[in-house]
Amino acid sequence: MKKIMAIVLASSMLVSLAGCSSSGSGSTATTAAAAETAAAADAGSASADAGSTDTSDRVLKIRKTQALISTNWEFIVNTEDMPVIWDQVFEGLYGLDEAGGGYCHDLAKDVSISDDGLVYTITLVDAVFQNGDPVTANDVVFSYNRAIESGRFNYATDMIDSVEAVDDSTVQFTLLYPYSAIDHTFYTVKISSEREVTELGDSYGTGPHTAGTGPYYVSAYDPAGNIVLKAHEDYWGGAPDIKTVEYVLITEDSAAVIAYENGEIDFMQNAPTTDWDSLVKASGENNAILKGNNIRSVYINYRSETNDGILANELVRKAICYAINKDAINNVVTNGLGVPTSEYIPSSYVETAPSADNFETYPYDPDKAIELLHEAGYTDEQLQAGVSVGTLTTYGAATGEKAKAAQVVQSNLEAVGLKCDIEVQDSSIISPRLHAFDYDLCIYGDSGNYDFNNIRQQVLVDGGYSVVDLSGDDSCVDYAKIQELLAAGIATTDISERAAIYLELWQMVADSATIYPYLHLPVAVVWSPAIDPGDGALSPTHYHIKTFSWK
């Protein structure tokens, strides 16, 4: 694959129901996947013996920046874990094809929709779970009922009135109201083996299992270390060419760069852009800079009680926004390869997402920030001494991009008379706190997710994914109006109507100064010359190892 040095602009994420790319082999194996031991992962490496014709014992090694929180897809909440569990191990009725654009059929073979848009009848592909059991409509019903009952997936399921098995290979969804973003629901809810999940009980997700339908199953799982995947030889789309995959936990970027240069890892997504020149030199033609579908934002918790509830003051929140230098963050975090932004979700990925050019936001203006702080009642003497706004919390490696951005924001705030400490810990510790609104300020990453659900999960407190609680006493924002706009947006399939609705919604959010987008991250990808990653190299988040093959 030729080197792609320019930023790759992915196509707008329109609803697309063409089939996703299948694995390289193109044939279906006849034996069910069996549990393997972690020892198999040491049998070989992708970069060793590249000329061998027998690739069965070669191991594809992929960098992972943080420990996997669970092997149960229902517990996965961050985009670091999703490519492992959501995209390799489990599948939904629909899949997501970032490289090609839009959604596609996975376990859904045929879909028919009633004239009123309320009933979806889906015929399943002929597939088996990794444990060898056939996939049936009852498994689909079981999986959706679990998602509905958990509450975590309200944003993707609360339009569903019922899910019923018509026969072994047909399932029928009845909706409470027409729902224009149902494609993302069919992608979000993954199908699990009712038998195996039930038998595992409370231990499900704590170790290896074969309860998914994806091209790989979890063979070995260390909650604090590496993960090994094995090929599902009976995969309905054809057995993958890569038979063993090991995710290697390397938290520090500098160590990951050295590991790649030494041939110790074969594929690295979200490679550190601060070391991009070194990685390009080491990778030759095997690299790409992609336009990601993720936005980094500073969230301001107006409910925080720190310093007598200072963040409840809208003037202080707006001063914080004006104080942040996006260009400085971009230079420090990505060596200038990112795109400073005011967009809440990428308009290049989401056709109904307003462009930052269309709504009023906060340009970098430290003088304006100081003016607002004076208006809020703070004197020059107080600002010179430093007024505390609490702690700026984020997650990931201490040298990672979020931590680096936090340092820039801290310096920006200090320049206008505001003080904040920085707290950086592992995502498994910080993410639950952020979703419980236990913070003052935080840096959080959110992917576009292509449509309504991302807008909803940012501003509605009903699915466990929001990081700012706007559902208060209307002192910050008219929450009922936000709910009204979201309901209106999902009720129509007209693109221009939805865009106008979401423009009004995002202006309300911007005016509240509670979510401040600052950077549209690039996604840097490098891979070993021993592999052909296929379309996987061009997917900024949801890559598919089933497209990879050994050279």
mmCIF file of C-alpha atoms in Angstrom, residues 177-515:
data_model
loop_
_atom_site.group_PDB
_atom_site.id
_atom_site.type_symbol
_atom_site.label_atom_id
_atom_site.label_comp_id
_atom_site.label_asym_id
_atom_site.label_seq_id
_atom_site.Cartn_x
_atom_site.Cartn_y
_atom_site.Cartn_z
ATOM 1 C CA TYR A 177 -42.178 5.852 16.986
ATOM 2 C CA PRO A 178 -40.369 6.240 13.649
ATOM 3 C CA TYR A 179 -36.681 6.555 14.362
ATOM 4 C CA SER A 180 -34.409 7.895 11.647
ATOM 5 C CA ALA A 181 -31.170 6.721 13.333
ATOM 6 C CA ILE A 182 -32.118 3.060 13.816
ATOM 7 C CA ASP A 183 -29.032 1.986 11.852
ATOM 8 C CA HIS A 184 -26.827 2.967 14.772
ATOM 9 C CA THR A 185 -28.993 0.944 17.153
ATOM 10 C CA PHE A 186 -28.525 -2.125 14.983
ATOM 11 C CA TYR A 187 -24.773 -1.481 15.076
ATOM 12 C CA THR A 188 -24.516 -0.653 18.775
ATOM 13 C CA VAL A 189 -26.219 -3.724 20.255
ATOM 14 C CA LYS A 190 -23.963 -6.736 19.818
ATOM 15 C CA ILE A 191 -25.342 -10.261 19.569
ATOM 16 C CA SER A 192 -24.228 -12.697 22.284
ATOM 17 C CA SER A 193 -24.748 -16.403 22.807
ATOM 18 C CA GLU A 194 -27.668 -16.792 25.197
ATOM 19 C CA ARG A 195 -26.445 -20.209 26.304
ATOM 20 C CA GLU A 196 -22.872 -19.208 27.087
ATOM 21 C CA VAL A 197 -23.668 -15.867 28.696
ATOM 22 C CA THR A 198 -26.261 -17.538 30.915
ATOM 23 C CA GLU A 199 -23.890 -20.349 31.889
ATOM 24 C CA LEU A 200 -21.058 -17.941 32.720
ATOM 25 C CA GLY A 201 -23.304 -15.776 34.874
ATOM 26 C CA ASP A 202 -21.474 -13.139 36.881
ATOM 27 C CA SER A 203 -18.116 -14.315 35.550
ATOM 28 C CA TYR A 204 -19.046 -13.285 31.997
ATOM 29 C CA GLY A 205 -16.655 -10.555 30.912
ATOM 30 C CA THR A 206 -13.987 -11.335 33.485
ATOM 31 C CA GLY A 207 -12.075 -13.762 31.273
ATOM 32 C CA PRO A 208 -11.861 -15.417 27.850
ATOM 33 C CA HIS A 209 -15.077 -16.630 26.250
ATOM 34 C CA THR A 210 -16.560 -17.708 22.927
ATOM 35 C CA ALA A 211 -19.897 -15.891 23.175
ATOM 36 C CA GLY A 212 -19.499 -13.612 20.153
ATOM 37 C CA THR A 213 -19.916 -14.036 16.411
ATOM 38 C CA GLY A 214 -16.960 -11.915 15.308
ATOM 39 C CA PRO A 215 -13.933 -13.082 13.315
ATOM 40 C CA TYR A 216 -11.880 -13.393 16.530
ATOM 41 C CA TYR A 217 -12.510 -14.642 20.047
ATOM 42 C CA VAL A 218 -10.685 -13.866 23.282
ATOM 43 C CA SER A 219 -8.185 -16.630 23.952
ATOM 44 C CA ALA A 220 -6.281 -15.045 26.862
ATOM 45 C CA TYR A 221 -7.101 -11.995 28.958
ATOM 46 C CA ASP A 222 -5.017 -10.277 31.595
ATOM 47 C CA PRO A 223 -7.102 -7.436 33.108
ATOM 48 C CA ALA A 224 -3.871 -5.562 33.785
ATOM 49 C CA GLY A 225 -1.918 -6.578 30.705
ATOM 50 C CA ASN A 226 -2.050 -8.175 27.281
ATOM 51 C CA ILE A 227 -4.965 -9.762 25.411
ATOM 52 C CA VAL A 228 -4.747 -12.599 22.911
ATOM 53 C CA LEU A 229 -7.305 -13.150 20.157
ATOM 54 C CA LYS A 230 -7.641 -16.301 18.041
ATOM 55 C CA ALA A 231 -9.297 -16.599 14.641
ATOM 56 C CA HIS A 232 -12.869 -17.849 14.541
ATOM 57 C CA GLU A 233 -12.343 -20.503 11.892
ATOM 58 C CA ASP A 234 -16.075 -20.970 11.380
ATOM 59 C CA TYR A 235 -16.691 -17.244 10.893
ATOM 60 C CA TRP A 236 -19.630 -16.672 8.554
ATOM 61 C CA GLY A 237 -17.656 -14.172 6.475
ATOM 62 C CA GLY A 238 -14.702 -16.507 5.962
ATOM 63 C CA ALA A 239 -11.859 -17.501 8.274
ATOM 64 C CA PRO A 240 -9.405 -14.591 8.798
ATOM 65 C CA ASP A 241 -5.926 -14.824 7.292
ATOM 66 C CA ILE A 242 -4.330 -13.627 10.556
ATOM 67 C CA LYS A 243 -4.755 -16.487 13.033
ATOM 68 C CA THR A 244 -3.386 -15.009 16.268
ATOM 69 C CA VAL A 245 -3.469 -11.418 17.502
ATOM 70 C CA GLU A 246 -1.852 -10.111 20.657
ATOM 71 C CA TYR A 247 -2.659 -6.687 22.057
ATOM 72 C CA VAL A 248 0.478 -5.499 23.841
ATOM 73 C CA LEU A 249 -0.058 -3.006 26.670
ATOM 74 C CA ILE A 250 2.353 -0.079 26.220
ATOM 75 C CA THR A 251 1.121 2.998 28.056
ATOM 76 C CA GLU A 252 3.976 5.394 27.273
ATOM 77 C CA ASP A 253 4.209 6.788 23.742
ATOM 78 C CA SER A 254 7.998 6.861 23.741
ATOM 79 C CA ALA A 255 8.135 3.154 24.601
ATOM 80 C CA ALA A 256 5.617 2.388 21.844
ATOM 81 C CA VAL A 257 7.735 4.199 19.252
ATOM 82 C CA ILE A 258 10.795 2.183 20.274
ATOM 83 C CA ALA A 259 8.763 -1.048 20.193
ATOM 84 C CA TYR A 260 7.613 -0.301 16.649
ATOM 85 C CA GLU A 261 11.102 0.637 15.504
ATOM 86 C CA ASN A 262 12.391 -2.658 16.949
ATOM 87 C CA GLY A 263 9.704 -4.713 15.206
ATOM 88 C CA GLU A 264 8.015 -5.640 18.495
ATOM 89 C CA ILE A 265 4.608 -4.364 17.397
ATOM 90 C CA ASP A 266 3.124 -4.653 13.916
ATOM 91 C CA PHE A 267 0.194 -2.244 13.903
ATOM 92 C CA MET A 268 -0.261 0.964 15.841
ATOM 93 C CA GLN A 269 -3.368 3.088 15.584
ATOM 94 C CA ASN A 270 -3.307 6.514 17.233
ATOM 95 C CA ALA A 271 0.469 6.498 16.927
ATOM 96 C CA PRO A 272 2.003 9.505 18.728
ATOM 97 C CA THR A 273 2.099 12.420 16.312
ATOM 98 C CA THR A 274 4.790 14.117 18.394
ATOM 99 C CA ASP A 275 7.126 11.370 17.108
ATOM 100 C CA TRP A 276 5.679 11.233 13.621
ATOM 101 C CA ASP A 277 8.912 12.041 11.789
ATOM 102 C CA SER A 278 10.655 9.126 13.505
ATOM 103 C CA LEU A 279 7.751 6.795 12.778
ATOM 104 C CA VAL A 280 7.643 7.785 9.103
ATOM 105 C CA LYS A 281 11.354 7.080 8.820
ATOM 106 C CA ALA A 282 10.930 3.680 10.472
ATOM 107 C CA SER A 283 7.784 2.691 8.564
ATOM 108 C CA GLY A 284 8.794 3.644 5.035
ATOM 109 C CA GLU A 285 5.588 3.487 2.991
ATOM 110 C CA ASN A 286 3.556 1.801 5.728
ATOM 111 C CA ASN A 287 1.895 4.780 7.364
ATOM 112 C CA ALA A 288 -1.059 7.119 7.076
ATOM 113 C CA ILE A 289 -2.408 10.273 8.657
ATOM 114 C CA LEU A 290 -6.191 10.054 8.740
ATOM 115 C CA LYS A 291 -8.804 12.605 9.582
ATOM 116 C CA GLY A 292 -10.235 11.151 12.762
ATOM 117 C CA ASN A 293 -13.860 11.093 13.786
ATOM 118 C CA ASN A 294 -13.089 12.194 17.322
ATOM 119 C CA ILE A 295 -13.181 15.560 19.052
ATOM 120 C CA ARG A 296 -11.390 16.565 22.243
ATOM 121 C CA SER A 297 -13.259 18.948 24.519
ATOM 122 C CA VAL A 298 -12.940 20.635 27.884
ATOM 123 C CA TYR A 299 -16.028 19.977 29.980
ATOM 124 C CA ILE A 300 -16.950 22.427 32.738
ATOM 125 C CA ASN A 301 -19.100 21.078 35.564
ATOM 126 C CA TYR A 302 -21.359 23.947 36.535
ATOM 127 C CA ARG A 303 -22.633 21.832 39.456
ATOM 128 C CA SER A 304 -19.170 21.654 41.045
ATOM 129 C CA GLU A 305 -19.050 22.922 44.637
ATOM 130 C CA THR A 306 -15.362 23.839 44.460
ATOM 131 C CA ASN A 307 -14.512 27.352 45.691
ATOM 132 C CA ASP A 308 -18.097 28.146 46.670
ATOM 133 C CA GLY A 309 -19.443 26.884 43.371
ATOM 134 C CA ILE A 310 -17.372 29.209 41.207
ATOM 135 C CA LEU A 311 -18.163 27.245 38.040
ATOM 136 C CA ALA A 312 -21.893 27.910 38.456
ATOM 137 C CA ASN A 313 -21.092 31.449 37.332
ATOM 138 C CA GLU A 314 -21.644 31.623 33.576
ATOM 139 C CA LEU A 315 -19.173 34.503 33.278
ATOM 140 C CA VAL A 316 -16.403 32.367 34.772
ATOM 141 C CA ARG A 317 -17.204 29.461 32.460
ATOM 142 C CA LYS A 318 -17.115 31.730 29.427
ATOM 143 C CA ALA A 319 -13.838 33.258 30.641
ATOM 144 C CA ILE A 320 -12.357 29.757 30.737
ATOM 145 C CA CYS A 321 -13.445 29.176 27.147
ATOM 146 C CA TYR A 322 -11.956 32.460 25.904
ATOM 147 C CA ALA A 323 -8.706 31.696 27.731
ATOM 148 C CA ILE A 324 -7.985 28.408 25.930
ATOM 149 C CA ASN A 325 -5.508 28.577 23.062
ATOM 150 C CA LYS A 326 -6.484 25.809 20.631
ATOM 151 C CA ASP A 327 -3.561 26.448 18.297
ATOM 152 C CA ALA A 328 -1.108 26.017 21.161
ATOM 153 C CA ILE A 329 -2.751 22.744 22.140
ATOM 154 C CA ASN A 330 -2.598 21.506 18.557
ATOM 155 C CA ASN A 331 1.103 22.314 18.289
ATOM 156 C CA VAL A 332 1.974 20.658 21.587
ATOM 157 C CA VAL A 333 -0.240 17.597 21.181
ATOM 158 C CA THR A 334 -0.014 16.784 17.467
ATOM 159 C CA ASN A 335 2.903 18.840 16.121
ATOM 160 C CA GLY A 336 0.300 20.854 14.242
ATOM 161 C CA LEU A 337 -1.205 17.846 12.439
ATOM 162 C CA GLY A 338 -4.639 18.244 14.049
ATOM 163 C CA VAL A 339 -7.386 20.752 13.297
ATOM 164 C CA PRO A 340 -8.411 23.257 15.996
ATOM 165 C CA THR A 341 -12.185 23.211 16.071
ATOM 166 C CA SER A 342 -15.349 24.458 17.701
ATOM 167 C CA GLU A 343 -17.442 21.585 16.356
ATOM 168 C CA TYR A 344 -19.018 19.235 18.869
ATOM 169 C CA ILE A 345 -18.962 16.337 16.421
ATOM 170 C CA PRO A 346 -17.143 16.283 13.068
ATOM 171 C CA SER A 347 -19.338 17.779 10.346
ATOM 172 C CA SER A 348 -17.221 15.971 7.740
ATOM 173 C CA TYR A 349 -18.445 12.648 9.176
ATOM 174 C CA VAL A 350 -21.981 13.620 10.160
ATOM 175 C CA GLU A 351 -24.118 15.247 7.492
ATOM 176 C CA THR A 352 -26.533 16.719 10.018
ATOM 177 C CA ALA A 353 -23.829 18.141 12.315
ATOM 178 C CA PRO A 354 -23.520 21.938 12.199
ATOM 179 C CA SER A 355 -20.221 23.333 11.018
ATOM 180 C CA ALA A 356 -18.447 25.636 13.441
ATOM 181 C CA ASP A 357 -18.861 28.399 10.855
ATOM 182 C CA ASN A 358 -22.594 28.365 11.492
ATOM 183 C CA PHE A 359 -22.841 29.028 15.211
ATOM 184 C CA GLU A 360 -21.246 31.504 17.601
ATOM 185 C CA THR A 361 -18.507 30.247 19.877
ATOM 186 C CA TYR A 362 -15.448 31.474 21.803
ATOM 187 C CA PRO A 363 -12.252 32.439 19.953
ATOM 188 C CA TYR A 364 -8.988 32.649 21.875
ATOM 189 C CA ASP A 365 -9.116 36.049 23.589
ATOM 190 C CA PRO A 366 -7.381 36.293 27.002
ATOM 191 C CA ASP A 367 -8.275 39.984 27.320
ATOM 192 C CA LYS A 368 -11.956 39.100 26.933
ATOM 193 C CA ALA A 369 -11.510 36.380 29.561
ATOM 194 C CA ILE A 370 -10.091 38.868 32.053
ATOM 195 C CA GLU A 371 -12.890 41.319 31.241
ATOM 196 C CA LEU A 372 -15.489 38.659 32.036
ATOM 197 C CA LEU A 373 -13.746 37.763 35.301
ATOM 198 C CA HIS A 374 -13.838 41.432 36.302
ATOM 199 C CA GLU A 375 -17.540 41.478 35.425
ATOM 200 C CA ALA A 376 -17.956 38.414 37.647
ATOM 201 C CA GLY A 377 -16.567 40.462 40.552
ATOM 202 C CA TYR A 378 -12.922 39.397 40.722
ATOM 203 C CA THR A 379 -10.337 42.134 41.258
ATOM 204 C CA ASP A 380 -6.924 42.449 39.653
ATOM 205 C CA GLU A 381 -5.375 41.601 43.009
ATOM 206 C CA GLN A 382 -7.381 38.378 43.254
ATOM 207 C CA LEU A 383 -6.506 37.395 39.691
ATOM 208 C CA GLN A 384 -2.831 38.124 40.257
ATOM 209 C CA ALA A 385 -2.905 35.830 43.277
ATOM 210 C CA GLY A 386 -4.811 33.217 41.287
ATOM 211 C CA VAL A 387 -8.467 32.207 41.678
ATOM 212 C CA SER A 388 -8.995 28.444 41.984
ATOM 213 C CA VAL A 389 -11.426 26.687 39.664
ATOM 214 C CA GLY A 390 -10.565 23.260 41.082
ATOM 215 C CA THR A 391 -8.953 20.300 39.350
ATOM 216 C CA LEU A 392 -8.669 19.569 35.627
ATOM 217 C CA THR A 393 -9.148 15.810 35.340
ATOM 218 C CA THR A 394 -8.375 13.515 32.448
ATOM 219 C CA TYR A 395 -7.268 9.962 31.682
ATOM 220 C CA GLY A 396 -4.618 8.041 29.808
ATOM 221 C CA ALA A 397 -0.831 8.083 30.017
ATOM 222 C CA ALA A 398 0.836 10.920 31.902
ATOM 223 C CA THR A 399 2.653 11.767 28.658
ATOM 224 C CA GLY A 400 -0.393 11.197 26.439
ATOM 225 C CA GLU A 401 -2.187 13.778 24.323
ATOM 226 C CA LYS A 402 -4.911 14.515 26.886
ATOM 227 C CA ALA A 403 -2.366 15.073 29.646
ATOM 228 C CA LYS A 404 -0.353 17.361 27.379
ATOM 229 C CA ALA A 405 -3.493 19.301 26.480
ATOM 230 C CA ALA A 406 -4.293 19.642 30.187
ATOM 231 C CA GLN A 407 -0.903 21.252 30.773
ATOM 232 C CA VAL A 408 -1.558 23.809 28.034
ATOM 233 C CA VAL A 409 -5.031 24.582 29.415
ATOM 234 C CA GLN A 410 -3.577 24.958 32.901
ATOM 235 C CA SER A 411 -1.067 27.478 31.553
ATOM 236 C CA ASN A 412 -3.775 29.313 29.580
ATOM 237 C CA LEU A 413 -5.933 29.687 32.680
ATOM 238 C CA GLU A 414 -3.003 30.843 34.776
ATOM 239 C CA ALA A 415 -2.377 33.607 32.236
ATOM 240 C CA VAL A 416 -5.818 35.119 32.979
ATOM 241 C CA GLY A 417 -5.693 34.653 36.746
ATOM 242 C CA LEU A 418 -7.300 31.241 37.205
ATOM 243 C CA LYS A 419 -5.657 28.275 38.916
ATOM 244 C CA CYS A 420 -6.300 24.565 38.482
ATOM 245 C CA ASP A 421 -4.532 21.384 39.487
ATOM 246 C CA ILE A 422 -4.174 18.489 37.039
ATOM 247 C CA GLU A 423 -5.214 14.906 37.735
ATOM 248 C CA VAL A 424 -4.363 12.139 35.236
ATOM 249 C CA GLN A 425 -5.173 8.481 35.885
ATOM 250 C CA ASP A 426 -6.181 5.357 34.005
ATOM 251 C CA SER A 427 -9.470 5.461 32.120
ATOM 252 C CA SER A 428 -10.919 2.649 34.248
ATOM 253 C CA ILE A 429 -10.613 4.948 37.268
ATOM 254 C CA ILE A 430 -11.477 8.298 35.733
ATOM 255 C CA SER A 431 -14.234 7.453 33.225
ATOM 256 C CA PRO A 432 -16.790 6.301 35.832
ATOM 257 C CA ARG A 433 -16.190 9.499 37.774
ATOM 258 C CA LEU A 434 -16.690 11.664 34.711
ATOM 259 C CA HIS A 435 -19.942 9.909 33.844
ATOM 260 C CA ALA A 436 -21.048 10.431 37.457
ATOM 261 C CA PHE A 437 -20.167 14.157 37.084
ATOM 262 C CA ASP A 438 -17.571 13.896 39.863
ATOM 263 C CA TYR A 439 -15.130 16.525 38.604
ATOM 264 C CA ASP A 440 -14.578 20.281 38.264
ATOM 265 C CA LEU A 441 -13.133 20.496 34.765
ATOM 266 C CA CYS A 442 -12.177 17.573 32.566
ATOM 267 C CA ILE A 443 -10.703 16.751 29.188
ATOM 268 C CA TYR A 444 -12.685 14.048 27.460
ATOM 269 C CA GLY A 445 -12.649 12.488 24.027
ATOM 270 C CA ASP A 446 -15.787 11.663 22.097
ATOM 271 C CA SER A 447 -16.099 10.034 18.694
ATOM 272 C CA GLY A 448 -18.605 11.206 16.123
ATOM 273 C CA ASN A 449 -20.732 8.068 15.897
ATOM 274 C CA TYR A 450 -22.179 9.556 12.776
ATOM 275 C CA ASP A 451 -25.623 10.689 13.812
ATOM 276 C CA PHE A 452 -28.216 11.531 16.411
ATOM 277 C CA ASN A 453 -26.987 9.219 19.151
ATOM 278 C CA ASN A 454 -23.751 11.158 19.630
ATOM 279 C CA ILE A 455 -25.633 14.434 19.997
ATOM 280 C CA ARG A 456 -27.968 12.815 22.466
ATOM 281 C CA GLN A 457 -25.347 11.077 24.579
ATOM 282 C CA GLN A 458 -23.466 14.358 25.028
ATOM 283 C CA VAL A 459 -26.409 16.395 26.293
ATOM 284 C CA LEU A 460 -29.013 13.983 27.710
ATOM 285 C CA VAL A 461 -28.504 12.251 31.038
ATOM 286 C CA ASP A 462 -30.214 8.998 30.169
ATOM 287 C CA GLY A 463 -27.692 6.529 28.859
ATOM 288 C CA GLY A 464 -24.643 6.627 31.092
ATOM 289 C CA TYR A 465 -22.418 8.296 28.493
ATOM 290 C CA SER A 466 -22.873 12.011 29.120
ATOM 291 C CA VAL A 467 -20.104 13.860 30.942
ATOM 292 C CA VAL A 468 -21.915 17.097 31.748
ATOM 293 C CA ASP A 469 -25.272 17.159 33.531
ATOM 294 C CA LEU A 470 -27.475 19.741 31.847
ATOM 295 C CA SER A 471 -30.663 18.443 33.445
ATOM 296 C CA GLY A 472 -30.625 20.855 36.356
ATOM 297 C CA ASP A 473 -32.728 23.812 37.349
ATOM 298 C CA ASP A 474 -32.516 25.673 34.021
ATOM 299 C CA SER A 475 -29.956 28.068 35.497
ATOM 300 C CA CYS A 476 -27.491 26.798 32.892
ATOM 301 C CA VAL A 477 -29.585 25.709 29.916
ATOM 302 C CA ASP A 478 -33.215 25.044 29.010
ATOM 303 C CA TYR A 479 -33.042 21.256 29.298
ATOM 304 C CA ALA A 480 -36.661 20.769 28.250
ATOM 305 C CA LYS A 481 -35.921 22.683 25.055
ATOM 306 C CA ILE A 482 -32.939 20.419 24.374
ATOM 307 C CA GLN A 483 -35.193 17.385 24.782
ATOM 308 C CA GLU A 484 -37.750 18.978 22.463
ATOM 309 C CA LEU A 485 -35.137 19.653 19.781
ATOM 310 C CA LEU A 486 -33.748 16.125 19.971
ATOM 311 C CA ALA A 487 -37.237 14.666 19.611
ATOM 312 C CA ALA A 488 -37.874 16.871 16.591
ATOM 313 C CA GLY A 489 -34.529 15.924 15.036
ATOM 314 C CA ILE A 490 -35.104 12.219 15.246
ATOM 315 C CA ALA A 491 -38.685 12.442 13.974
ATOM 316 C CA THR A 492 -37.665 13.565 10.500
ATOM 317 C CA THR A 493 -35.418 12.025 7.886
ATOM 318 C CA ASP A 494 -35.058 15.318 6.013
ATOM 319 C CA ILE A 495 -31.357 16.220 6.206
ATOM 320 C CA SER A 496 -31.824 19.997 5.967
ATOM 321 C CA GLU A 497 -34.518 20.000 8.652
ATOM 322 C CA ARG A 498 -32.393 17.950 11.004
ATOM 323 C CA ALA A 499 -29.345 20.162 10.376
ATOM 324 C CA ALA A 500 -31.351 23.275 11.274
ATOM 325 C CA ILE A 501 -32.649 21.642 14.449
ATOM 326 C CA TYR A 502 -29.195 20.540 15.575
ATOM 327 C CA LEU A 503 -27.768 23.967 14.785
ATOM 328 C CA GLU A 504 -30.194 25.511 17.268
ATOM 329 C CA LEU A 505 -29.349 22.813 19.797
ATOM 330 C CA TRP A 506 -25.590 23.265 19.534
ATOM 331 C CA GLN A 507 -25.908 27.022 19.854
ATOM 332 C CA MET A 508 -27.709 26.446 23.158
ATOM 333 C CA VAL A 509 -24.915 24.178 24.345
ATOM 334 C CA ALA A 510 -22.247 26.665 23.232
ATOM 335 C CA ASP A 511 -24.050 29.468 25.053
ATOM 336 C CA SER A 512 -24.021 27.410 28.271
ATOM 337 C CA ALA A 513 -20.178 27.248 28.181
ATOM 338 C CA THR A 514 -20.174 23.735 29.612
ATOM 339 C CA ILE A 515 -18.663 21.849 26.655
#
